Amino acid sequence: MASSNRSQTVQGLTLIAPPLGYAVLVMAAPLLTILAYSFLKDGYLTVIREFTLENYRAVWADPIFHKIMLRSLGVAALVTLVTVVLAFPVAYFLSFVVAPGKKSLWLFLITIPFWTSYLIRVFLWKVILGYNGVINSGLKSLGIIEQPLTFILYNVNSMVITLAHAYAPFAILPIYIALEKIDRSLLEAGRDLGESRAMTFWRVTLPLAMPGVVAAALIVFIPTIGDYVTPALIGGGKIPMIANMIQAQMLDLDNRPMGSALAVTAMLIVAVLSLLFVALNRRFLKVRA
């Protein structure tokens, strides 16, 4: 019996070894490289150099880092809030209103934005929101405005719109999956007990859908922090985020140790906030229960 279990374990390890090795190579190796760079005095890994914490001291003592990091967290939180709030009704509609035979078609339509490059979508939003773009030209032709609107491009508003559109499918799908798993008999039981539709949604549907909402929030929040294309193009370079600061250190200044220290610090901050968000959500669900 023991030998049989051992052979099954060996077979299992043999099956997962190739994908596990590939995952370690693709994901862990770059992270470990950045971590190693962050402790170096220069940007070379070919020779073992003296390790130092000076890069991290410089990062935490830099007021510009504090300002840009807070801005990045604020923009990412706002994008996450807008995206999830807009995605939830769409996911709810797909799960509870659309006929089962047509859900595949709707899901197919939601994935259409993935057919084009993210960079192209950002450029399209720049064309739409530009001073002579679709919105301003349309409003001027209708006589609603005389001068182009200046608050819809090269600011936080335009960045939030662009990022919310870019990550909307990522938020819709996990919420939809969570709503699909809800036992409809629970909703019927709530109505049979005299609860209104609004209270049934608040006390039954929303708590059961929270795992999908949490997943959607994390899926949107984490990559938004690392986005540098949108601040550069839609923000006009006037509202740099932490990813732009890292890019400047890595490429423009060729200071890989400092850029790596910035990246590691940002990752740690995002990881702590994400874990805190998950913990608070679990506590909220326990209280609701």
XYZ file of C-alpha atoms in Angstrom:
289
model
C 0.000 0.000 0.000
C 2.819 2.366 0.932
C 4.704 1.607 -2.284
C 1.538 2.262 -4.293
C 1.067 5.659 -2.657
C 4.728 6.451 -3.245
C 4.473 5.572 -6.916
C 1.388 7.762 -7.307
C 3.257 10.618 -5.651
C 6.183 10.166 -8.020
C 3.831 10.118 -11.007
C 2.139 13.268 -9.770
C 5.443 15.059 -9.299
C 6.535 13.931 -12.751
C 3.404 15.433 -14.275
C 3.648 18.795 -12.518
C 7.432 19.163 -12.754
C 7.542 20.668 -16.310
C 4.854 23.345 -15.768
C 6.193 24.071 -12.276
C 9.714 24.501 -13.626
C 8.418 26.750 -16.402
C 6.454 28.867 -13.916
C 9.506 29.248 -11.687
C 11.649 30.197 -14.670
C 9.191 32.725 -16.091
C 7.877 34.267 -12.873
C 10.332 33.694 -10.052
C 13.577 34.296 -11.941
C 12.781 37.919 -12.967
C 11.573 38.738 -9.449
C 14.693 37.264 -7.873
C 16.839 39.197 -10.349
C 15.156 42.473 -9.438
C 15.505 41.631 -5.747
C 19.230 40.973 -6.214
C 19.714 44.221 -8.155
C 18.045 46.206 -5.367
C 20.864 45.323 -2.943
C 23.729 46.228 -5.291
C 25.754 49.414 -5.460
C 26.000 49.208 -9.246
C 23.915 47.627 -11.979
C 25.976 44.548 -12.732
C 25.267 40.974 -11.664
C 28.145 39.393 -13.553
C 30.444 39.751 -10.555
C 29.419 39.440 -6.924
C 29.555 42.941 -5.565
C 29.095 44.397 -2.113
C 25.472 44.285 -1.009
C 23.940 47.356 0.589
C 20.649 48.684 1.972
C 21.434 52.191 0.804
C 19.007 51.948 -2.111
C 16.108 51.202 0.220
C 17.151 53.984 2.599
C 17.184 56.403 -0.329
C 13.752 55.242 -1.473
C 12.073 55.643 1.921
C 13.774 59.015 2.520
C 12.719 60.418 -0.859
C 9.679 62.737 -0.547
C 9.065 62.416 -4.285
C 8.597 58.661 -3.844
C 6.095 59.264 -1.031
C 4.091 61.673 -3.183
C 4.098 59.501 -6.306
C 3.342 56.313 -4.368
C 0.352 57.909 -2.618
C -0.867 59.245 -5.946
C -0.502 55.812 -7.534
C -2.431 54.152 -4.712
C -5.154 56.796 -4.914
C -5.541 56.496 -8.688
C -5.509 52.687 -8.515
C -8.124 52.695 -5.732
C -10.356 55.073 -7.707
C -9.985 53.004 -10.883
C -10.799 49.846 -8.918
C -13.896 51.412 -7.350
C -15.218 52.735 -10.667
C -14.468 49.494 -12.512
C -16.088 47.198 -9.933
C -19.149 49.453 -9.524
C -19.676 49.468 -13.301
C -18.832 45.784 -13.737
C -21.193 44.442 -11.079
C -24.450 45.442 -12.857
C -23.160 43.941 -16.098
C -22.240 40.682 -14.371
C -25.583 40.645 -12.535
C -27.433 41.174 -15.810
C -25.522 38.323 -17.436
C -26.167 35.956 -14.553
C -29.793 36.714 -13.649
C -31.404 38.276 -16.728
C -29.782 36.829 -19.860
C -31.201 33.495 -20.990
C -28.836 30.533 -20.408
C -28.574 29.844 -24.132
C -27.336 33.386 -24.846
C -24.810 33.761 -22.036
C -21.967 32.385 -24.144
C -22.645 35.026 -26.790
C -22.593 37.826 -24.214
C -19.372 36.551 -22.698
C -17.893 36.394 -26.191
C -18.846 40.050 -26.749
C -17.246 41.063 -23.451
C -13.923 39.571 -24.559
C -13.850 41.588 -27.807
C -11.625 44.345 -26.291
C -8.929 41.702 -25.818
C -8.724 41.350 -29.583
C -6.817 44.611 -29.882
C -3.588 45.712 -28.270
C -3.799 47.549 -24.961
C -1.628 50.290 -26.451
C -4.052 50.759 -29.352
C -6.973 51.081 -26.939
C -5.094 53.741 -24.989
C -4.399 55.678 -28.195
C -8.087 55.419 -29.132
C -9.103 56.955 -25.813
C -6.626 59.750 -26.454
C -8.347 60.387 -29.780
C -11.782 60.285 -28.129
C -10.873 62.582 -25.222
C -8.520 64.930 -27.109
C -9.067 68.657 -27.521
C -10.144 68.025 -31.109
C -11.370 64.532 -30.361
C -14.720 62.854 -30.792
C -16.329 64.226 -27.613
C -15.247 67.849 -28.056
C -16.000 67.855 -31.786
C -19.442 66.370 -31.173
C -20.322 68.834 -28.431
C -19.093 71.780 -30.531
C -21.082 70.655 -33.563
C -24.204 70.465 -31.381
C -23.566 73.969 -30.063
C -23.301 72.804 -26.460
C -19.776 74.166 -25.974
C -17.739 76.864 -27.698
C -14.290 75.886 -26.461
C -12.930 72.336 -26.105
C -13.271 70.785 -22.678
C -9.899 70.662 -20.983
C -10.777 68.485 -17.988
C -11.242 65.234 -19.922
C -7.634 64.741 -21.036
C -4.194 64.907 -19.445
C -5.533 64.526 -15.923
C -6.673 61.913 -13.429
C -10.199 61.846 -14.894
C -8.985 60.687 -18.286
C -6.667 58.109 -16.697
C -9.509 56.660 -14.633
C -11.794 56.422 -17.680
C -9.124 54.728 -19.787
C -8.002 52.268 -17.119
C -11.582 51.428 -16.076
C -12.429 50.575 -19.677
C -9.227 48.551 -20.109
C -9.792 46.404 -17.009
C -13.590 46.136 -17.131
C -13.609 42.597 -18.619
C -11.222 41.450 -15.882
C -13.728 42.657 -13.290
C -16.888 41.394 -14.985
C -15.799 37.774 -15.376
C -14.925 36.901 -11.736
C -18.061 38.634 -10.450
C -20.149 36.772 -13.017
C -18.630 33.435 -11.958
C -19.394 34.177 -8.301
C -23.006 35.116 -9.128
C -23.446 31.966 -11.200
C -22.500 29.832 -8.202
C -25.274 31.279 -6.027
C -28.056 28.802 -5.328
C -31.222 30.451 -6.655
C -33.285 28.677 -4.015
C -31.636 30.882 -1.382
C -33.002 33.969 -3.102
C -36.461 32.412 -3.332
C -36.301 31.531 0.360
C -35.480 35.136 1.208
C -38.500 36.380 -0.721
C -40.719 33.709 0.862
C -39.686 35.046 4.270
C -40.970 38.468 3.301
C -37.723 40.179 2.293
C -37.884 42.724 -0.494
C -35.728 42.297 -3.589
C -33.394 45.022 -2.359
C -32.937 43.415 1.063
C -32.536 39.973 -0.501
C -29.785 41.388 -2.691
C -28.093 43.102 0.268
C -28.318 40.205 2.711
C -27.972 37.212 0.366
C -26.719 38.010 -3.128
C -24.011 40.552 -2.282
C -22.330 38.556 0.539
C -22.291 35.415 -1.610
C -20.863 37.404 -4.538
C -18.135 39.053 -2.431
C -15.429 36.488 -3.337
C -15.875 37.509 -6.966
C -15.900 41.199 -6.031
C -12.684 40.786 -4.034
C -11.047 38.911 -6.900
C -12.145 41.617 -9.351
C -10.832 44.385 -7.079
C -7.430 42.728 -6.738
C -7.227 41.908 -10.445
C -7.832 45.587 -11.274
C -5.932 47.235 -8.416
C -2.619 45.375 -8.708
C -1.915 45.881 -12.450
C -3.173 49.475 -12.312
C -0.369 50.296 -9.882
C 2.139 49.002 -12.441
C 0.676 50.774 -15.452
C 3.012 53.303 -17.051
C 1.557 53.615 -20.571
C -1.676 55.368 -19.581
C -0.036 58.026 -17.354
C 2.457 58.751 -20.133
C -0.083 59.014 -22.976
C -3.426 59.909 -21.396
C -1.882 61.781 -18.479
C 0.457 63.596 -20.819
C 3.393 62.801 -18.535
C 2.048 65.389 -16.079
C 0.779 62.811 -13.572
C 3.531 60.201 -13.239
C 2.828 57.078 -11.234
C 5.223 54.727 -9.509
C 5.713 52.655 -12.671
C 6.869 55.769 -14.536
C 9.329 56.504 -11.741
C 10.706 52.966 -11.969
C 10.956 53.222 -15.752
C 12.866 56.504 -15.480
C 15.381 54.962 -13.065
C 15.789 51.788 -15.110
C 15.976 53.247 -18.626
C 16.496 57.001 -18.602
C 18.979 57.147 -15.712
C 20.307 53.581 -16.135
C 20.175 53.179 -12.355
C 19.010 49.589 -12.082
C 19.666 49.161 -8.349
C 17.527 52.180 -7.456
C 14.831 51.184 -9.943
C 14.794 47.665 -8.503
C 14.545 49.011 -4.959
C 11.587 51.139 -6.033
C 9.928 48.123 -7.664
C 10.446 45.852 -4.646
C 9.191 48.523 -2.247
C 6.102 49.137 -4.366
C 5.408 45.399 -4.581
C 5.655 45.048 -0.802
C 3.290 47.974 -0.223
C 0.751 46.587 -2.696
C 1.050 43.090 -1.195
C 0.408 44.384 2.336
C -2.591 46.461 1.224
C -4.003 43.528 -0.756
C -3.700 41.161 2.210
C -5.296 43.784 4.462
C -8.159 44.181 2.004
C -8.755 40.421 1.896
C -8.625 40.189 5.710
C -11.118 43.025 6.144
C -13.432 41.422 3.612
C -13.362 38.095 5.471
C -14.187 39.910 8.698
C -17.042 41.700 6.936
C -18.452 38.383 5.703
C -18.257 36.904 9.209
C -20.124 39.888 10.621
C -22.734 39.611 7.856
C -23.165 35.921 8.583
